[in-house]
mmCIF file of C-alpha atoms in Angstrom:
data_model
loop_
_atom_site.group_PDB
_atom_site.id
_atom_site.type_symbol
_atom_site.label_atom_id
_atom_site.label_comp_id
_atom_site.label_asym_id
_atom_site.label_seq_id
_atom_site.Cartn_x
_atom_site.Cartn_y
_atom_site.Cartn_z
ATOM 1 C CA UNK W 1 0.000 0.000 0.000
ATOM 2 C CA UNK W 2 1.138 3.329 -0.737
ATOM 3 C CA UNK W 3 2.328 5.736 2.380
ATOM 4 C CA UNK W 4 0.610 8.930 3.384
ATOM 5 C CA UNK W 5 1.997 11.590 4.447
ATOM 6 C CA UNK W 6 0.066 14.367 7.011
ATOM 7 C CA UNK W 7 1.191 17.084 9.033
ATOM 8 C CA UNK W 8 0.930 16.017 13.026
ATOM 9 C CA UNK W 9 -1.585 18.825 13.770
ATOM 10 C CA UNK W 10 -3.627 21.731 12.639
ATOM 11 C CA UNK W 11 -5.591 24.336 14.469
ATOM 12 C CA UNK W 12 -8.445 26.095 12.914
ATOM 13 C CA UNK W 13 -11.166 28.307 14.197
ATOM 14 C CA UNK W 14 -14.610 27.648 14.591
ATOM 15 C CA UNK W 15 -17.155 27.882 11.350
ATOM 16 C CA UNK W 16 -14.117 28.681 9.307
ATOM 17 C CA UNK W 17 -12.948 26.147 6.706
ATOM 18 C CA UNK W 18 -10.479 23.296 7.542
ATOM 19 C CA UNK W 19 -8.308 22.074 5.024
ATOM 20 C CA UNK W 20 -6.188 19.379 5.974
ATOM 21 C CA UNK W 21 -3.428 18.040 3.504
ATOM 22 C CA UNK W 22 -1.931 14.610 2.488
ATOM 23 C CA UNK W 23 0.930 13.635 0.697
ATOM 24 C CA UNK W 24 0.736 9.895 -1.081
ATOM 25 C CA UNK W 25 3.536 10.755 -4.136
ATOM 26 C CA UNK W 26 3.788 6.926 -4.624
ATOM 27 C CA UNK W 27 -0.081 6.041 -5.261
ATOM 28 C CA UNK W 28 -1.106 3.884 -7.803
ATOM 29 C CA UNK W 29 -3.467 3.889 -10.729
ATOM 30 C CA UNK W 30 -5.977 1.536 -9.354
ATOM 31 C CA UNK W 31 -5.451 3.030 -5.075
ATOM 32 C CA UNK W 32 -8.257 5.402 -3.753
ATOM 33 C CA UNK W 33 -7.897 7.937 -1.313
ATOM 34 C CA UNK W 34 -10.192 7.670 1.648
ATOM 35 C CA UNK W 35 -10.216 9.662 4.901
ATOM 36 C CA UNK W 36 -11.450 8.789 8.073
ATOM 37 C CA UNK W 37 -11.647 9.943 11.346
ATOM 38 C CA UNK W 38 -11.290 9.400 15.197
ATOM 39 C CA UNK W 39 -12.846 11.078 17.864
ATOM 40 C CA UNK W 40 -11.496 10.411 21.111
ATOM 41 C CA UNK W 41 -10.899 6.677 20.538
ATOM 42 C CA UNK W 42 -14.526 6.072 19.372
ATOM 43 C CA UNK W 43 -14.486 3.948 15.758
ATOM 44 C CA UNK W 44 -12.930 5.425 13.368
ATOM 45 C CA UNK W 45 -15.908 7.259 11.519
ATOM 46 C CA UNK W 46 -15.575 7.385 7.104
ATOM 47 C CA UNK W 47 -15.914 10.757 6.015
ATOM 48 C CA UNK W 48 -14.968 10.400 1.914
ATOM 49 C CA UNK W 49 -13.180 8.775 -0.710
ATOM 50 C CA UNK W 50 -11.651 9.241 -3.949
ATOM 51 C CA UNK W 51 -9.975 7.817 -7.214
ATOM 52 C CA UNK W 52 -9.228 10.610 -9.265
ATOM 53 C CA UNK W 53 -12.278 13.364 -9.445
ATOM 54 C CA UNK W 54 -12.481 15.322 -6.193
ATOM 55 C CA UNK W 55 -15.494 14.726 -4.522
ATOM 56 C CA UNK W 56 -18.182 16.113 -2.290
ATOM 57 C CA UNK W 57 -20.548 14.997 0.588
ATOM 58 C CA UNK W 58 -22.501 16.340 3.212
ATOM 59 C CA UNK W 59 -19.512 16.040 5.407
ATOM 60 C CA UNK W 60 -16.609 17.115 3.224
ATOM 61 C CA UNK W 61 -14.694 17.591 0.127
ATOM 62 C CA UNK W 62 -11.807 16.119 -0.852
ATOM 63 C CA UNK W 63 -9.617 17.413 -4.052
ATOM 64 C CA UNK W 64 -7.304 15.377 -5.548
ATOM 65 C CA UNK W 65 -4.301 16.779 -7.751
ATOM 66 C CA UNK W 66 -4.208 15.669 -11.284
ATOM 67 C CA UNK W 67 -1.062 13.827 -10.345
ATOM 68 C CA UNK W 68 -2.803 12.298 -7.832
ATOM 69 C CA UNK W 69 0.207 12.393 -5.702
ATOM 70 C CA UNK W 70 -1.517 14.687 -2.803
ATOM 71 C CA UNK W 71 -5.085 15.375 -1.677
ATOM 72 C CA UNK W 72 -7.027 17.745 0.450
ATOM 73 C CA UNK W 73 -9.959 17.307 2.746
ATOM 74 C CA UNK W 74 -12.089 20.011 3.213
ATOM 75 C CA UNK W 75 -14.508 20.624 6.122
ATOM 76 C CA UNK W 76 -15.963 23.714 4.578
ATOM 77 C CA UNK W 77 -17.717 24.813 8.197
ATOM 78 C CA UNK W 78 -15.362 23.275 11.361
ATOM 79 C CA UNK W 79 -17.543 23.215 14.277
ATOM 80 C CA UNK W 80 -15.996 22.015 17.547
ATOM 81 C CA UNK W 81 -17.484 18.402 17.061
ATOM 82 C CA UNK W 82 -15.091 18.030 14.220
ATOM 83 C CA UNK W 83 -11.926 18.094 16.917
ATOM 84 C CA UNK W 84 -10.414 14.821 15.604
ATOM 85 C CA UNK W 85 -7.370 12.917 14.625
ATOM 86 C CA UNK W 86 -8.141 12.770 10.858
ATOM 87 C CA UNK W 87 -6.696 9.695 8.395
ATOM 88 C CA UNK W 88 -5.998 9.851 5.613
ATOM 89 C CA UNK W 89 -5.199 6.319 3.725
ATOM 90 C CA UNK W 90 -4.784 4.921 0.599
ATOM 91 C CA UNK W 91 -5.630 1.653 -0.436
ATOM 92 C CA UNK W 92 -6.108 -0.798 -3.127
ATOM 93 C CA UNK W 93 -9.417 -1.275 -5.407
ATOM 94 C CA UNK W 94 -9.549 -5.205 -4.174
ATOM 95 C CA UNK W 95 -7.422 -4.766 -0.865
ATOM 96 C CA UNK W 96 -8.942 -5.704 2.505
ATOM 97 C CA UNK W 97 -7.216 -4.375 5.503
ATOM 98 C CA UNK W 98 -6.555 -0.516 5.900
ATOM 99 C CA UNK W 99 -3.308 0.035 7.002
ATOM 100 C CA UNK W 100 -3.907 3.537 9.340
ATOM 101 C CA UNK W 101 -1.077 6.153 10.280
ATOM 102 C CA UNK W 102 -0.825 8.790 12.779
ATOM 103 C CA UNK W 103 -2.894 10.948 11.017
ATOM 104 C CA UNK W 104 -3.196 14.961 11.651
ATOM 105 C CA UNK W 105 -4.656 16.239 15.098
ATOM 106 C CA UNK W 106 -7.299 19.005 14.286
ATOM 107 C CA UNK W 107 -7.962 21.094 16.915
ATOM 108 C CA UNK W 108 -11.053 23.471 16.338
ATOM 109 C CA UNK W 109 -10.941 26.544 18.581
ATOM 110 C CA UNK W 110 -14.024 28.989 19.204
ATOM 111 C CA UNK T 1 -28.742 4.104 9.044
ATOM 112 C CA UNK T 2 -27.204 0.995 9.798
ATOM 113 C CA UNK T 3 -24.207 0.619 12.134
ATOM 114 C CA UNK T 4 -21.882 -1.954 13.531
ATOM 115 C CA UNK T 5 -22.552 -2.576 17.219
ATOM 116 C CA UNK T 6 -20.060 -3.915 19.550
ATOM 117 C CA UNK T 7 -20.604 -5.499 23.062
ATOM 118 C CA UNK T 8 -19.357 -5.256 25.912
ATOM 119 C CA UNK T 9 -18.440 -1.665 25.550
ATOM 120 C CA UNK T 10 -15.661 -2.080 28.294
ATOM 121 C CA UNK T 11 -13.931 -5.476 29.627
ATOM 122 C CA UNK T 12 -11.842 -6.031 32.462
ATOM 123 C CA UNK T 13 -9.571 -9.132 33.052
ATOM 124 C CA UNK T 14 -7.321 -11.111 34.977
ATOM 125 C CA UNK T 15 -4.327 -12.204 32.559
ATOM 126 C CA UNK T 16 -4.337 -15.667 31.496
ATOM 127 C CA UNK T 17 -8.107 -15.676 31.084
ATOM 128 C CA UNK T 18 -10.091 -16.208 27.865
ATOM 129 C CA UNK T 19 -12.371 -13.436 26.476
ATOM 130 C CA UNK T 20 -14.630 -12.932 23.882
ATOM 131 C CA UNK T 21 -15.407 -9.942 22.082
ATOM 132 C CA UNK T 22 -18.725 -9.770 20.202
ATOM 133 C CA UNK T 23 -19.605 -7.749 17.250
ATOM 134 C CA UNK T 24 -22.936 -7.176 14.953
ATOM 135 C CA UNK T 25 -21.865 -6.169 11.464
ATOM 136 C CA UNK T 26 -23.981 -4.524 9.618
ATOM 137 C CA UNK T 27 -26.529 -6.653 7.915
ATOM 138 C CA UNK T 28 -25.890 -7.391 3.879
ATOM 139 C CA UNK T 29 -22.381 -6.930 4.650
ATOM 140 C CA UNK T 30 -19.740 -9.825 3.943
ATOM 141 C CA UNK T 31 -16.883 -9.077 4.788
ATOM 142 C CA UNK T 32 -15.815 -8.465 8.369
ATOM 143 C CA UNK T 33 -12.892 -7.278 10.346
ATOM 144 C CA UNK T 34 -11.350 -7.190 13.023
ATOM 145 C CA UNK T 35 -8.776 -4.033 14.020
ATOM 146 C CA UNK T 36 -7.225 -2.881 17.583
ATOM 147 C CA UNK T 37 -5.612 0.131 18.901
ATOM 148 C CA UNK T 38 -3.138 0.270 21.710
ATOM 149 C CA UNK T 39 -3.627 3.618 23.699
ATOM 150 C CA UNK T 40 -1.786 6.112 21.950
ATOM 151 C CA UNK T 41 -0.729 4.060 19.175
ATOM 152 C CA UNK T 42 -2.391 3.706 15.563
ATOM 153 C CA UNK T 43 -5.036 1.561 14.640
ATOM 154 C CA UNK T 44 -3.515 -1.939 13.312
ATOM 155 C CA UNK T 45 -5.480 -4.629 11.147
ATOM 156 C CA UNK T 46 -5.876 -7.866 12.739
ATOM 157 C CA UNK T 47 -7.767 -10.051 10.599
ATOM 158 C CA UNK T 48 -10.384 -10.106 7.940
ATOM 159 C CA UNK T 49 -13.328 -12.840 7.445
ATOM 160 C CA UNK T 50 -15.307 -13.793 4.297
ATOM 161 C CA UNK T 51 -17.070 -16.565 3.730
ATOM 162 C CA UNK T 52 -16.544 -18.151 7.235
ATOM 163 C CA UNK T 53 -13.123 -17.959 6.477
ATOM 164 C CA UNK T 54 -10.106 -15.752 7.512
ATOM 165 C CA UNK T 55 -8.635 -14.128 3.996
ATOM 166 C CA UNK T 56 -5.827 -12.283 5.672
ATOM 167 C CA UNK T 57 -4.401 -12.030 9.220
ATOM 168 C CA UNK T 58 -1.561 -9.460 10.593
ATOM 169 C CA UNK T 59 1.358 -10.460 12.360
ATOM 170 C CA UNK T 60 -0.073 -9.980 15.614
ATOM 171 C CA UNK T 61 -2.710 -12.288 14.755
ATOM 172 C CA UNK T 62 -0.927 -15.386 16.049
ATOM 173 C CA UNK T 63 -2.530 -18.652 17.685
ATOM 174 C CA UNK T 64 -4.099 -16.922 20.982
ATOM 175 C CA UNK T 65 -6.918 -15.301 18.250
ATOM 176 C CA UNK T 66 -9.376 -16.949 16.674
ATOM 177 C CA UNK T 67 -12.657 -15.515 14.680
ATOM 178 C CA UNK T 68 -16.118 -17.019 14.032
ATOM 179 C CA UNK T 69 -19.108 -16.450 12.963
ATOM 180 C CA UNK T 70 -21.297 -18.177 14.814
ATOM 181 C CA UNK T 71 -24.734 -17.212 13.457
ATOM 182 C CA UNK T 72 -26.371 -15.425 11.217
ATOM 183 C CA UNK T 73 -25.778 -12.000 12.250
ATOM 184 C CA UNK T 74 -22.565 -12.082 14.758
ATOM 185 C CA UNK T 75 -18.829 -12.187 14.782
ATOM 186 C CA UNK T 76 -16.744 -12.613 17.270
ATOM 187 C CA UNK T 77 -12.784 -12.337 18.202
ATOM 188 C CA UNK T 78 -11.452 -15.278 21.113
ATOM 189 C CA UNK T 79 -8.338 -14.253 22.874
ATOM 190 C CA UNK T 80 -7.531 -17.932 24.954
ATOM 191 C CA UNK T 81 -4.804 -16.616 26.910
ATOM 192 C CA UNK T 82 -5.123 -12.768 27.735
ATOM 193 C CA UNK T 83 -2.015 -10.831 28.224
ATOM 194 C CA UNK T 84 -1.006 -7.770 29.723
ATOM 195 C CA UNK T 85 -0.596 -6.352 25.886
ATOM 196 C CA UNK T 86 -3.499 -7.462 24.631
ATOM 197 C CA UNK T 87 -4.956 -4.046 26.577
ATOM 198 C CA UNK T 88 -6.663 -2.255 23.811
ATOM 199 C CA UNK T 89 -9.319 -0.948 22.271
ATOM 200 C CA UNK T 90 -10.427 -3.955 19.573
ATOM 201 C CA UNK T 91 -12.559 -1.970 17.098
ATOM 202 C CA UNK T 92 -14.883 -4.675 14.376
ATOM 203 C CA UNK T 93 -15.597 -3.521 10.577
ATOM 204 C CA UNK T 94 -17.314 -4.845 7.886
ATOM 205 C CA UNK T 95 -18.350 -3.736 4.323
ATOM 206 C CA UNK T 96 -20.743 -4.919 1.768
ATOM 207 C CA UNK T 97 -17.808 -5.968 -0.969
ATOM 208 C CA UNK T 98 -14.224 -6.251 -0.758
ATOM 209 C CA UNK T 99 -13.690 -2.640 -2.458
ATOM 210 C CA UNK T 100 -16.129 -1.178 -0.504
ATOM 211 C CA UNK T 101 -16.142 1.376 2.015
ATOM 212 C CA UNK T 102 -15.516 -0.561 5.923
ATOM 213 C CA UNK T 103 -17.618 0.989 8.668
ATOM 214 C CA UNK T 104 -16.511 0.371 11.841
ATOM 215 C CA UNK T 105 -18.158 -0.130 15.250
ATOM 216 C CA UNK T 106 -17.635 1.788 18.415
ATOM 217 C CA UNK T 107 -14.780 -0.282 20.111
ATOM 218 C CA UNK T 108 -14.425 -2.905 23.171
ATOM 219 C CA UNK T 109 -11.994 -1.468 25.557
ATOM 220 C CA UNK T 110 -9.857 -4.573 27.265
ATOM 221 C CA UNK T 111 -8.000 -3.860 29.817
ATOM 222 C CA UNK T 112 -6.008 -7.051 31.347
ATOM 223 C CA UNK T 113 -4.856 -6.724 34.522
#
C-alpha cells in the first residue's frame, strides 16, 4: 500500500474552513484515497473517498491533484465536534485491511 | 442508518483468562474485520473474514486469536490466553464488498490486569 503523508496537527477556528493536507507521491493507478476519522478513541468514523475526481458529501470535500500524488480534505464549516485525529489512507481497489497512520490532530478553537 | 454494534463496551480481566469480544456487522455486509488500537498508538489490522473464512491475518494475529461467525448476524474475536498487551481498544468492521467502504463499530476497551 502506498504511504501517506500528514502534518501532526492543525488548528483552525470555529465555522471557518479546515483544510487538511496529504501527501501519497507513490499512489497507484488503481489506489483510492479515503479519509477517516477518530474522535477520542470512538471507531474510526468514514468521512470520503476518492480515485481521481475530487469529490463532495454532506460532510466534506476532498480534491485530488491531477497527479494524484496529494489530496485535500475540506470541512468547509469546522464546528468544535469536528476536533479529531483525521486519516488519511490509501488503499487498493480489491485490498482488505486498511493500514492507518498517525494521522493529523485538528484542533477546532471557538 | 445501519451501524456496527459492539458489546461489551468495556472489559476487564485477569491475565491468562479467555475473552470474547462480540460484534454485529452490519446486515448485507460480507466481509468483516477485526482491528485494535493500543492507547496512543495507531489503529492496526488484525484479521479479515469472508465466507466463514479468515482471507488475511496481521502479524499480531498469532494462535491466541481466533474468529467465528457463529450465526447469522454475529462475529466474534477469542483471545484464549489474555495478556497484559493485549490491553486495547479492539474496534470490528465490515463492508458490503471487498472494495467497498468498511464501517466500523464503536470499540471494546480490554484492559487485562
Amino acid at each position: 500500500d502506498a504511504k501517506t503523508t500528514q502534518p501532526p496537527s492543525m488548528d483552525c477556528a470555529e465555522g471557518r474552513a479546515a483544510n487538511l493536507p496529504c501527501n501519497h507521491s507513490t499512489i497507484s493507478g488503481n489506489e483510492y484515497v479515503y479519509w477517516y476519522r477518530q474522535i477520542h478513541s470512538q471507531g474510526p468514523q468514514y468521512i470520503i473517498h476518492g480515485l481521481k475526481n475530487n469529490e463532495t458529501n454532506e460532510m466534506a470535500s476532498l480534491i485530488i491533484t491531477e497527479d494524484r500524488k496529494s489530496s485535500t480534505l475540506i470541512l468547509p464549516h469546522a464546528t468544535l465536534r469536528d476536533t479529531a485525529v483525521y486519516y488519511c489512507i490509501v488503499r487498493v481497489q480489491y485490498g482488505n485491511k486498511l493500514v492507518f497512520g498517525a494521522g493529523t490532530i485538528l484542533r477546532v478553537k471557538s | 442508518e445501519p451501524e456496527v454494534t459492539q458489546t461489551p463496551s468495556h472489559q476487564v480481566t485477569q491475565m491468562g483468562q479467555e475473552v470474547i469480544l462480540r460484534c454485529v456487522p452490519i446486515s448485507n455486509h460480507l466481509y468483516f474485520y477485526w482491528y485494535r488500537q493500543i492507547l496512543g498508538q495507531k489503529v492496526e489490522f488484525l484479521v479479515s473474514f469472508y465466507n466463514n473464512e479468515i482471507s488475511e491475518k496481521s502479524e499480531i494475529f498469532d494462535d491466541q486469536f481466533s474468529v467465528e461467525r457463529p450465526d447469522g448476524s454475529n462475529f466474534t474475536l477469542k483471545i484464549r490466553s489474555t495478556k497484559l498487551e493485549d490491553s486495547a481498544m479492539y474496534f470490528c468492521a465490515s463492508n458490503r464488498g471487498a472494495q467497498e467502504t468498511q464501517y466500523f463499530g464503536p470499540g471494546t476497551r480490554l484492559l487485562v490486569l
